[in-house]
Amino acid sequence: RQSNLASALHNLDGRSYGNLKQIRGRYTFGPATVFIDRVQADPFASPSKVRVRVDRADAKFPLDLTTERADRIAASDYLLRSGNEVLAKLNQRALILGRPGQEILERTNILIDDTGFEARLLVNLPARGRRILGYQAADILTRDLPEFAERLFLFEHWSDARANQGGNAHAPSPRGLTDHVQLHRDQLELRSHLGEAELIGFVGNGAILPRTSGDSDLPMKSSDAVAFTSPPELEHTIDLSSGRSVSGMGIPRGVTVIVGGGYHGKSTILRALERGVYPHIAGDGREWVISDPTATSIRAEDGRAVTGDDISAFINNLPSGTDTRSFSTTNASGSTSQAASLVEAIEAGAQTLLIDEDTSATNFMIRDERMRALIPAEREPITPFVDRVRPLLTRQGVSTVLVAGGSSAFFEVADHVIALDAYVPSEVTNQAHELVGVTAADLESASPDLDPVAEPVRDTVPGSDSPTFSAAPRVPTAKALRPVSKTKTARAKGSDKIQFGRDFIDLIAVAQLVDTQQASGVAEALEYLAEIFDGRTALTDALTEVEDMLDAQGLDGITGHRDHPGHLTRPRRQEIAAALNRYRGLNLER
Ligand code: ADP
Ligand code: MG
């Protein structure tokens, strides 16, 4: 139906926009098949949805790079970046493929499956006023879109020589694809070695951690940045099966405190570890910053809602008499919000917590000796994190990496202390322990590994010496995620907000949500959760169901769309939980 589409669009030229609906359907252009899935109702509505697909038999991509699931993720990521380059070359701005950030993630923009390669695009179909511009629309859909597909998906036409000529890193080239897929494999393999080496994070020598600016995720120019070098005591070398060997700082399981003067790069390291849960593209500077994939950044977030969290390990004996084993509020304080986010992270499966003094509530983190003397424990509702960080490790197996430049309080509970001096780290555990009169053996004996009956190192609140960090499972009601409106329920508004029915879920404090596409992934996951909640299914089990679906059928599977799912990025379980937990309409059975 090739000529059909062009002539149909020519015939529609000048007619009122609503007539465009007729062009929905499937059209063939040589090796490319174009699907027009959804046509916008008017020029100002959200863009139309189109897909273009090439069969494997025509595309002829090397099978060894496009068969394994992880390879398909990396190859799709490569095709997405290259696809934007192809669109730029075609000078076609109406076609929107979506722009990825620095991470290599599972997305819907490019689909690689057993039978072919597919690009999912959004397109603003052109109009003058409310009249169809039929000839321009034909150029976009019948000339540029098939041309785009041929340049991107016909591997035979790719050339290393041509890509190098342009000096453009993202022009499609066989070498570029191979390197991209291999880097991704190497990063995943390195991550898989962390566990056996008892590490929860790794920062490669030579890494560029700082970004160009506070609102950019691009690397600082290497002439300005101090490249990372591991302290010798923490250096690990990991040999990968590709033949690559990577050296850098391993952060051991346990409690690690990062100290150093203000502006010496502490938060920058922590932020890199935060993002190290995701693989990064070559040239990012964080290619070899690899974290425990469950690592979760925790911060204070006063004003957030909390529904039914057991924060009793941290907050007890509130003057109001409120039971903190099932704590709810519409307006949490700094300390209660941080306690809530922490127990929620653990509920969602975090094995590592990342905490920065800059974004923490001081009274949640520490209480000094004089204050302990002045205010008796039973009149202070808060058991500070410094008293809980070891039980968290020994009872729950949860490690912590903490930035603390302003207080020595954590020295006596730290397995490792790393000092930064002008962005250069050194290992200062022994000095720090000497200052507070603690030895590594003290820490060992006070908290044998994962001993379920171990006592906390310090405990000042009577009656709370066996803190629980994970309460009875929380069970949302069947209607917990069913807003009154029957129309489209959840929708990302930028990277830090989701509109859910008439409510908004504020995600600004959810540091590991990378972009709008991933927020859209979270929104879709919430809609999927709405179907699962039946008043009996625990929140964590429902999250597992979402993940199982994502593993089995990818992001397409949770959208319920049979054709074009829109532009989505797969979120972690932790970020889905974070959104759910911040939803003010969340209701629990118990
Ligand atoms: P801290 O948390 O110790 O106060 P930050 O991590 O916020 O310090 O870093 C302070 C400044 O130094 C930031 O502007 C950051 O971009 C910059 N910076 C951090 N690490 C490096 C580095 N390795 N090389 C150059 N600049 C850096
Ligand atoms: Mg800081």
CSV table of C-alpha atoms in Angstrom, one decimal, residues 23-191:
chain,number,residue,atom,x,y,z
A,23,ILE,CA,-4.3,7.0,7.3
A,24,ARG,CA,-4.1,4.5,10.2
A,25,GLY,CA,-2.7,1.2,9.0
A,26,ARG,CA,0.3,-0.6,7.7
A,27,TYR,CA,2.3,0.2,4.6
A,28,THR,CA,5.3,-1.4,2.9
A,29,PHE,CA,8.2,0.5,1.4
A,30,GLY,CA,10.8,-2.0,0.2
A,31,PRO,CA,12.3,-3.6,3.2
A,32,ALA,CA,10.6,-1.2,5.6
A,33,THR,CA,7.1,-1.6,7.0
A,34,VAL,CA,5.5,1.5,8.4
A,35,PHE,CA,2.7,1.2,11.0
A,36,ILE,CA,0.6,4.2,11.7
A,37,ASP,CA,-0.8,3.2,15.0
A,38,ARG,CA,-2.4,6.3,16.4
A,39,VAL,CA,-3.2,9.6,14.7
A,40,GLN,CA,-3.5,12.8,16.8
A,41,ALA,CA,-7.0,14.4,16.7
A,42,ASP,CA,-5.7,17.9,16.2
A,43,PRO,CA,-2.3,19.6,15.6
A,44,PHE,CA,-1.9,20.5,19.2
A,45,ALA,CA,-2.7,17.1,20.7
A,46,SER,CA,0.1,14.8,21.8
A,47,PRO,CA,2.0,13.5,18.7
A,48,SER,CA,0.9,10.6,16.5
A,49,LYS,CA,2.5,7.2,17.0
A,50,VAL,CA,4.2,5.4,14.2
A,51,ARG,CA,6.5,2.4,14.0
A,52,VAL,CA,8.8,1.3,11.3
A,53,ARG,CA,10.1,-2.3,11.1
A,54,VAL,CA,12.6,-4.3,9.1
A,55,ASP,CA,12.8,-8.1,9.1
A,56,ARG,CA,15.9,-9.9,10.3
A,57,ALA,CA,16.3,-11.4,6.8
A,58,ASP,CA,16.7,-7.9,5.3
A,59,ALA,CA,18.5,-6.2,8.3
A,60,LYS,CA,21.2,-8.9,8.5
A,61,PHE,CA,22.6,-7.9,11.9
A,62,PRO,CA,25.2,-10.2,13.4
A,63,LEU,CA,23.3,-12.7,15.5
A,64,ASP,CA,26.0,-12.8,18.2
A,65,LEU,CA,25.3,-9.1,19.1
A,66,THR,CA,21.5,-9.2,18.9
A,67,THR,CA,20.3,-12.5,20.5
A,68,GLU,CA,21.0,-12.5,24.2
A,69,ARG,CA,18.6,-10.3,26.2
A,70,ALA,CA,21.4,-8.1,27.6
A,71,ASP,CA,23.0,-7.7,24.2
A,72,ARG,CA,19.6,-6.7,22.8
A,73,ILE,CA,19.4,-4.0,25.4
A,74,ALA,CA,22.8,-2.6,24.5
A,75,ALA,CA,22.2,-3.0,20.7
A,76,SER,CA,18.9,-1.2,21.1
A,77,ASP,CA,20.6,1.6,23.0
A,78,TYR,CA,23.1,1.9,20.3
A,79,LEU,CA,20.5,2.0,17.6
A,80,LEU,CA,18.6,4.7,19.5
A,81,ARG,CA,21.7,6.9,19.7
A,82,SER,CA,22.5,6.2,16.0
A,83,GLY,CA,18.9,6.7,15.0
A,84,ASN,CA,18.9,10.2,16.4
A,85,GLU,CA,22.0,10.8,14.3
A,86,VAL,CA,20.3,9.5,11.2
A,87,LEU,CA,17.3,11.8,11.8
A,88,ALA,CA,19.7,14.7,12.2
A,89,LYS,CA,21.3,13.8,8.8
A,90,LEU,CA,17.9,13.6,7.2
A,91,ASN,CA,17.1,17.0,8.8
A,92,GLN,CA,13.8,15.6,9.8
A,93,ARG,CA,12.6,17.3,13.0
A,94,ALA,CA,9.0,16.1,12.9
A,95,LEU,CA,10.0,12.5,13.7
A,96,ILE,CA,10.8,12.0,17.4
A,97,LEU,CA,12.7,8.9,18.4
A,98,GLY,CA,13.4,10.0,22.0
A,99,ARG,CA,16.8,11.0,23.4
A,100,PRO,CA,18.5,8.7,25.9
A,101,GLY,CA,20.7,10.0,28.7
A,102,GLN,CA,24.1,8.6,29.7
A,103,GLU,CA,22.8,5.2,30.8
A,104,ILE,CA,22.4,2.0,28.8
A,105,LEU,CA,18.9,0.9,29.8
A,106,GLU,CA,16.0,-1.2,28.6
A,107,ARG,CA,13.7,1.1,26.6
A,108,THR,CA,10.8,0.8,24.2
A,109,ASN,CA,12.2,3.2,21.5
A,110,ILE,CA,13.9,0.5,19.6
A,111,LEU,CA,12.7,-3.1,19.7
A,112,ILE,CA,14.9,-6.0,18.7
A,113,ASP,CA,13.0,-9.3,18.7
A,114,ASP,CA,13.4,-12.7,17.1
A,115,THR,CA,12.0,-11.6,13.8
A,116,GLY,CA,13.2,-8.1,13.3
A,117,PHE,CA,14.1,-4.5,14.2
A,118,GLU,CA,11.6,-1.9,15.0
A,119,ALA,CA,11.7,1.8,15.8
A,120,ARG,CA,8.9,3.5,17.6
A,121,LEU,CA,8.6,7.1,16.9
A,122,LEU,CA,6.3,10.0,17.7
A,123,VAL,CA,5.5,12.4,14.9
A,124,ASN,CA,3.8,15.8,14.9
A,125,LEU,CA,1.8,15.6,11.6
A,126,PRO,CA,2.0,19.0,10.0
A,127,ALA,CA,-0.8,21.5,9.7
A,128,ARG,CA,-1.6,25.0,8.7
A,129,GLY,CA,-4.1,26.2,11.3
A,130,ARG,CA,-6.4,23.2,11.4
A,131,ARG,CA,-5.8,22.1,7.8
A,132,ILE,CA,-3.7,19.1,6.8
A,133,LEU,CA,-0.4,19.8,5.1
A,134,GLY,CA,-0.7,16.6,3.0
A,135,TYR,CA,2.5,17.0,0.9
A,136,GLN,CA,4.7,17.6,3.9
A,137,ALA,CA,3.1,14.7,5.8
A,138,ALA,CA,3.8,12.5,2.8
A,139,ASP,CA,7.5,13.5,2.8
A,140,ILE,CA,7.7,12.6,6.4
A,141,LEU,CA,5.9,9.3,6.4
A,142,THR,CA,6.6,7.9,2.9
A,143,ARG,CA,10.0,9.4,2.1
A,144,ASP,CA,12.0,10.1,5.3
A,145,LEU,CA,10.6,7.4,7.6
A,146,PRO,CA,11.5,4.5,5.2
A,147,GLU,CA,14.8,6.2,4.4
A,148,PHE,CA,15.5,6.4,8.2
A,149,ALA,CA,14.7,2.7,8.6
A,150,GLU,CA,17.0,1.7,5.7
A,151,ARG,CA,19.9,3.7,7.0
A,152,LEU,CA,19.5,2.5,10.5
A,153,PHE,CA,18.4,-1.1,10.1
A,154,LEU,CA,20.2,-2.4,7.0
A,155,PHE,CA,23.4,-3.5,8.5
A,156,GLU,CA,25.0,-4.0,5.1
A,157,HIS,CA,25.0,-0.3,4.5
A,158,TRP,CA,26.8,0.5,7.7
A,159,SER,CA,30.5,1.4,7.3
A,160,ASP,CA,33.3,2.0,9.8
A,161,ALA,CA,35.1,4.2,7.3
A,162,ARG,CA,32.1,6.5,6.7
A,163,ALA,CA,31.3,6.8,10.4
A,164,ASN,CA,34.9,7.7,11.1
A,165,GLN,CA,35.0,10.3,8.4
A,166,GLY,CA,32.2,12.4,10.0
A,167,GLY,CA,34.0,12.1,13.3
A,168,ASN,CA,30.7,11.3,14.8
A,169,ALA,CA,30.6,8.8,17.6
A,170,HIS,CA,27.0,7.9,17.0
A,171,ALA,CA,26.8,7.5,13.2
A,172,PRO,CA,26.0,3.8,12.9
A,173,SER,CA,29.1,1.6,12.4
A,174,PRO,CA,29.8,-2.1,12.8
A,175,ARG,CA,32.8,-1.3,15.1
A,176,GLY,CA,30.6,1.1,17.2
A,177,LEU,CA,27.9,-1.5,17.7
A,178,THR,CA,30.4,-4.2,18.7
A,179,ASP,CA,32.2,-2.0,21.1
A,180,HIS,CA,28.9,-0.8,22.7
A,181,VAL,CA,27.6,-4.3,23.2
A,182,GLN,CA,31.0,-5.5,24.5
A,183,LEU,CA,31.3,-2.6,27.0
A,184,HIS,CA,27.8,-3.4,28.3
A,185,ARG,CA,28.8,-7.1,28.7
A,186,ASP,CA,31.9,-6.2,30.5
A,187,GLN,CA,30.1,-3.9,32.9
A,188,LEU,CA,27.5,-6.5,33.7
A,189,GLU,CA,30.3,-9.1,34.2
A,190,LEU,CA,32.1,-6.8,36.6
A,191,ARG,CA,29.0,-6.2,38.5
